[in-house]
Coordinates of C-alpha atoms in Angstrom, one line a residue:
X1 CA -89.6 -82.1 -16.1
X2 CA -86.8 -82.7 -18.8
X3 CA -87.7 -82.1 -22.4
X4 CA -85.0 -84.5 -23.6
X5 CA -84.3 -87.8 -21.8
X6 CA -80.7 -87.8 -20.4
X7 CA -78.3 -90.2 -18.7
X8 CA -79.0 -88.3 -15.4
X9 CA -82.7 -88.9 -15.8
X10 CA -82.1 -92.6 -16.5
X11 CA -79.8 -92.8 -13.5
X12 CA -82.4 -91.2 -11.2
X13 CA -85.2 -93.4 -12.5
X14 CA -83.2 -96.5 -11.8
X15 CA -82.1 -95.4 -8.4
X16 CA -85.7 -94.5 -7.4
X17 CA -87.6 -97.5 -8.9
X18 CA -85.0 -100.3 -9.3
X19 CA -82.5 -99.7 -6.4
X20 CA -81.0 -103.1 -6.9
X21 CA -79.3 -101.6 -10.0
X22 CA -78.6 -98.2 -8.5
X23 CA -74.8 -98.8 -8.3
X24 CA -74.5 -99.8 -11.9
X25 CA -72.9 -97.1 -14.2
X26 CA -75.3 -95.4 -16.8
X27 CA -73.7 -94.5 -20.1
X28 CA -75.2 -92.8 -23.2
X29 CA -75.3 -95.0 -26.3
X30 CA -73.6 -93.4 -29.3
X31 CA -76.3 -94.0 -31.9
X32 CA -79.7 -93.0 -30.8
X33 CA -83.1 -93.6 -32.5
X34 CA -85.9 -91.1 -32.9
X35 CA -88.5 -92.9 -30.7
X36 CA -86.4 -93.7 -27.6
X37 CA -83.2 -92.6 -25.9
X38 CA -81.1 -95.6 -24.9
X39 CA -78.6 -95.8 -22.1
X40 CA -76.3 -98.7 -21.1
X41 CA -76.9 -99.9 -17.6
X42 CA -73.8 -101.8 -16.4
X43 CA -72.6 -104.4 -18.9
X44 CA -75.7 -106.5 -19.3
X45 CA -78.7 -104.1 -19.4
X46 CA -80.1 -101.1 -21.2
X47 CA -82.5 -98.4 -20.2
X48 CA -84.9 -97.0 -22.8
X49 CA -86.8 -93.8 -22.3
X50 CA -89.5 -92.7 -24.9
X51 CA -88.4 -89.4 -26.4
X52 CA -92.0 -88.1 -26.8
X53 CA -95.5 -89.0 -25.7
X54 CA -96.4 -90.4 -29.1
X55 CA -93.9 -93.2 -28.6
X56 CA -95.1 -94.3 -25.2
X57 CA -97.4 -97.0 -26.6
X58 CA -94.3 -98.9 -27.7
X59 CA -93.2 -99.7 -24.2
X60 CA -96.1 -101.9 -23.2
X61 CA -96.4 -103.3 -26.7
X62 CA -92.8 -104.5 -26.7
X63 CA -93.2 -106.0 -23.3
X64 CA -96.1 -108.0 -24.7
X65 CA -94.8 -108.7 -28.2
X66 CA -91.1 -109.5 -27.8
X67 CA -91.6 -112.7 -25.8
X68 CA -94.2 -113.9 -28.4
X69 CA -91.7 -113.3 -31.2
X70 CA -88.4 -114.4 -29.6
X71 CA -88.8 -118.1 -29.8
X72 CA -89.7 -118.1 -33.5
X73 CA -86.8 -116.2 -35.1
X74 CA -83.2 -117.2 -35.6
X75 CA -81.7 -113.8 -34.6
X76 CA -81.8 -112.1 -31.3
X77 CA -84.5 -109.6 -30.4
X78 CA -84.6 -107.4 -27.3
X79 CA -85.4 -109.2 -24.0
X80 CA -87.7 -107.2 -21.6
X81 CA -86.3 -107.2 -18.1
X82 CA -88.3 -104.6 -16.2
X83 CA -90.8 -101.7 -16.8
X84 CA -90.7 -98.4 -14.9
X85 CA -93.5 -96.0 -14.1
X86 CA -93.9 -92.3 -14.9
X87 CA -92.7 -89.7 -12.4
X88 CA -92.9 -86.0 -11.8
X89 CA -89.6 -85.5 -13.6
X90 CA -90.2 -88.1 -16.4
X91 CA -93.8 -88.4 -17.3
X92 CA -93.7 -91.7 -19.3
X93 CA -93.4 -95.4 -18.6
X94 CA -89.9 -96.7 -19.5
X95 CA -88.2 -100.0 -19.8
X96 CA -85.1 -102.0 -19.1
X97 CA -83.9 -104.5 -21.7
X98 CA -81.1 -107.0 -21.8
X99 CA -78.2 -105.4 -23.6
X100 CA -77.7 -106.6 -27.2
X101 CA -74.1 -106.5 -28.6
X102 CA -73.5 -105.8 -32.2
X103 CA -72.6 -103.3 -34.9
X104 CA -75.0 -101.5 -37.2
X105 CA -74.6 -102.7 -40.7
X106 CA -73.9 -99.3 -42.3
X107 CA -70.9 -99.1 -39.9
X108 CA -69.7 -102.7 -40.2
X109 CA -66.5 -102.8 -42.3
X110 CA -66.7 -106.6 -42.3
X111 CA -70.3 -106.9 -43.5
X112 CA -71.0 -109.5 -46.2
X113 CA -73.8 -107.5 -47.8
X114 CA -75.3 -110.3 -49.9
X115 CA -75.4 -112.6 -47.0
X116 CA -76.8 -109.8 -44.9
X117 CA -79.6 -109.3 -47.5
X118 CA -80.4 -113.0 -47.5
X119 CA -80.4 -113.2 -43.7
X120 CA -82.6 -110.2 -43.4
X121 CA -85.1 -111.5 -45.9
X122 CA -85.1 -114.8 -44.0
X123 CA -85.8 -113.0 -40.8
X124 CA -88.9 -111.3 -42.3
X125 CA -90.1 -114.7 -43.6
X126 CA -89.7 -116.1 -40.0
X127 CA -91.5 -113.1 -38.5
X128 CA -94.5 -113.7 -40.8
X129 CA -94.8 -117.2 -39.5
X130 CA -95.0 -116.2 -35.8
X131 CA -98.5 -117.0 -34.4
X132 CA -100.5 -113.8 -34.4
X133 CA -102.8 -114.6 -31.4
X134 CA -102.6 -111.7 -29.1
X135 CA -100.7 -109.5 -31.6
X136 CA -101.6 -105.9 -31.8
X137 CA -103.6 -105.1 -35.0
X138 CA -101.9 -102.3 -37.1
X139 CA -103.1 -98.8 -36.4
X140 CA -102.2 -95.6 -34.7
X141 CA -99.8 -97.3 -32.3
X142 CA -97.7 -98.5 -35.3
X143 CA -98.0 -95.2 -37.1
X144 CA -100.1 -97.1 -39.6
X145 CA -97.3 -99.4 -40.6
X146 CA -99.1 -102.7 -41.4
X147 CA -102.1 -100.8 -42.8
X148 CA -102.6 -100.1 -46.5
X149 CA -100.0 -97.7 -47.8
X150 CA -102.7 -95.4 -49.1
X151 CA -103.1 -94.1 -45.5
X152 CA -100.3 -91.7 -46.4
X153 CA -101.6 -90.7 -49.8
X154 CA -102.3 -87.1 -48.8
X155 CA -98.7 -86.7 -47.6
X156 CA -97.3 -88.1 -50.9
X157 CA -99.5 -85.8 -52.9
X158 CA -98.6 -82.8 -50.8
X159 CA -94.9 -83.7 -50.9
X160 CA -94.7 -84.1 -54.7
X161 CA -96.5 -80.8 -55.2
X162 CA -94.0 -79.1 -52.9
X163 CA -91.0 -80.8 -54.5
X164 CA -92.1 -79.9 -58.0
X165 CA -89.4 -80.1 -60.6
X166 CA -86.8 -81.1 -58.0
X167 CA -87.9 -84.7 -58.6
X168 CA -89.4 -86.8 -61.5
X169 CA -93.0 -86.4 -60.3
X170 CA -94.4 -88.5 -63.1
X171 CA -92.2 -91.4 -62.2
X172 CA -93.0 -91.0 -58.5
X173 CA -96.7 -91.0 -59.3
X174 CA -96.3 -94.2 -61.4
X175 CA -94.7 -95.9 -58.4
X176 CA -97.4 -94.7 -56.1
X177 CA -100.2 -95.7 -58.4
X178 CA -98.9 -99.2 -58.7
X179 CA -98.7 -99.4 -54.9
X180 CA -102.2 -98.2 -54.1
X181 CA -103.8 -100.5 -56.7
X182 CA -102.7 -103.6 -54.7
X183 CA -103.9 -105.1 -51.4
X184 CA -102.7 -107.7 -49.0
X185 CA -105.0 -110.7 -49.6
X186 CA -103.3 -113.1 -47.2
X187 CA -103.9 -113.5 -43.4
X188 CA -102.6 -110.7 -41.2
X189 CA -99.0 -111.4 -40.2
X190 CA -96.4 -109.9 -37.9
X191 CA -94.4 -106.9 -39.2
X192 CA -91.6 -105.0 -37.5
X193 CA -92.6 -101.6 -38.9
X194 CA -89.2 -99.9 -39.0
X195 CA -86.6 -102.2 -40.6
X196 CA -83.7 -99.9 -41.1
X197 CA -79.9 -99.9 -40.5
X198 CA -80.3 -98.3 -37.1
X199 CA -82.5 -101.1 -35.9
X200 CA -80.3 -104.0 -37.2
X201 CA -77.2 -105.4 -35.6
X202 CA -74.4 -107.5 -37.1
X203 CA -71.7 -109.7 -35.7
X204 CA -68.9 -111.4 -37.7
X205 CA -70.2 -109.6 -40.9
X206 CA -73.7 -111.1 -40.7
X207 CA -77.1 -110.2 -39.2
X208 CA -77.2 -111.1 -35.5
X209 CA -80.1 -109.1 -34.0
X210 CA -83.1 -107.0 -34.8
X211 CA -84.0 -104.3 -32.3
X212 CA -86.6 -101.6 -31.6
X213 CA -90.0 -103.2 -32.1
X214 CA -92.0 -100.1 -31.0
X215 CA -93.8 -99.9 -34.3
X216 CA -94.5 -103.6 -34.7
X217 CA -97.9 -105.2 -35.1
X218 CA -100.0 -107.6 -37.1
X219 CA -101.2 -106.7 -40.7
X220 CA -99.7 -106.2 -44.1
X221 CA -95.9 -106.9 -44.2
X222 CA -95.2 -104.6 -47.1
X223 CA -93.8 -101.8 -44.9
X224 CA -90.9 -104.0 -43.9
X225 CA -89.5 -104.0 -47.5
X226 CA -88.5 -100.3 -47.3
X227 CA -84.9 -101.3 -46.4
X228 CA -84.5 -102.7 -50.0
X229 CA -84.2 -99.1 -51.2
X230 CA -82.9 -97.3 -48.2
X231 CA -79.9 -99.5 -47.7
X232 CA -79.5 -102.3 -50.3
X233 CA -78.1 -102.0 -53.8
X234 CA -79.4 -103.7 -56.9
X235 CA -77.8 -107.1 -56.6
X236 CA -78.4 -107.2 -52.8
X237 CA -82.0 -106.2 -53.3
X238 CA -82.6 -109.2 -55.6
X239 CA -81.1 -111.6 -52.9
X240 CA -83.3 -109.9 -50.2
X241 CA -86.4 -110.2 -52.4
X242 CA -85.9 -113.9 -53.0
X243 CA -85.2 -114.6 -49.3
X244 CA -88.2 -112.5 -48.1
X245 CA -90.6 -114.6 -50.3
X246 CA -93.2 -112.0 -51.0
X247 CA -95.3 -111.5 -54.1
X248 CA -95.0 -108.8 -56.7
X249 CA -98.0 -106.8 -55.4
X250 CA -96.5 -106.7 -51.9
X251 CA -93.2 -105.6 -53.4
X252 CA -95.1 -102.8 -55.2
X253 CA -96.6 -101.6 -51.9
X254 CA -93.2 -101.8 -50.3
X255 CA -91.9 -99.4 -53.0
X256 CA -94.9 -97.2 -52.2
X257 CA -93.8 -97.1 -48.5
X258 CA -90.3 -96.3 -49.5
X259 CA -91.5 -93.5 -51.8
X260 CA -93.6 -92.0 -49.1
X261 CA -90.7 -91.9 -46.7
X262 CA -88.3 -90.4 -49.3
X263 CA -90.5 -87.6 -50.6
X264 CA -92.0 -86.9 -47.2
X265 CA -88.6 -86.1 -45.7
X266 CA -86.6 -85.0 -48.7
X267 CA -87.2 -81.4 -48.1
X268 CA -86.7 -81.6 -44.3
X269 CA -83.8 -79.3 -43.3
X270 CA -83.2 -81.4 -40.2
X271 CA -83.2 -84.7 -42.0
X272 CA -80.6 -86.6 -44.1
X273 CA -81.6 -85.2 -47.4
X274 CA -78.8 -87.0 -49.2
X275 CA -80.0 -90.4 -47.9
X276 CA -83.6 -89.7 -49.0
X277 CA -82.4 -88.6 -52.4
X278 CA -80.4 -91.8 -52.8
X279 CA -83.5 -93.8 -51.8
X280 CA -85.5 -92.1 -54.4
X281 CA -82.8 -92.7 -57.1
X282 CA -82.9 -96.4 -56.3
X283 CA -86.7 -96.5 -56.4
X284 CA -86.9 -94.8 -59.8
X285 CA -84.0 -96.7 -61.4
X286 CA -86.1 -99.8 -62.2
X287 CA -89.0 -102.0 -61.3
X288 CA -87.0 -104.2 -58.8

């Protein structure tokens, strides 16, 4: 059994279980996510292999959720094509998706950032309007995205204690306190769960696709606002906020989610500490 999914594993899985595509070339995709390893299969398809057992639930969930969502949003989302079974050499289910062209926004030199912010907020508004019948209720499968942000209160407390004087802990606690004092009072709605530059695609300088719905579900949409501080700058954040159409309390919980992510990983030697520090700077710079 391989610890890390590779192109050779993907090639073997396709040959063994989907022989109609066995002659198609398999190529590693340059930018990989944490939850899955993606490989291009010919020109039209992509193979996705979970990188760990904890991400396996996302395979069946995407198969179910993506067709429910696709007809209600104005940008592309992944299209399920086939699902593979575990084997002795790869112990997880895996999937084949239609290949989605595009560039990641942080690499797109032509990106119109204000238009992108507006389009992304509009996508989140559309996503919330997708009928929730049959949607998976937020929980362990979504890593608690869509639940109340206080689910990670122990990690925030531990992280701030560990960081000590390296951050403005009083300001961080003020952000967190505002977040946990609010609740989502509307009906449960669809959320993506990991809206980040690596899961967004652009074409001609604007948003064209949203990918990787492995943490999606139905619940509180506040978790989808984290991108406001991880990627957007002040003026773009205002555009995004207006387009997303969420209230102040939800915005406060979104800041709480962003704070959790920043302080949780700020001291991780294997993570992008500069990016998390920049997120924290944006969070503490003002209320918006």
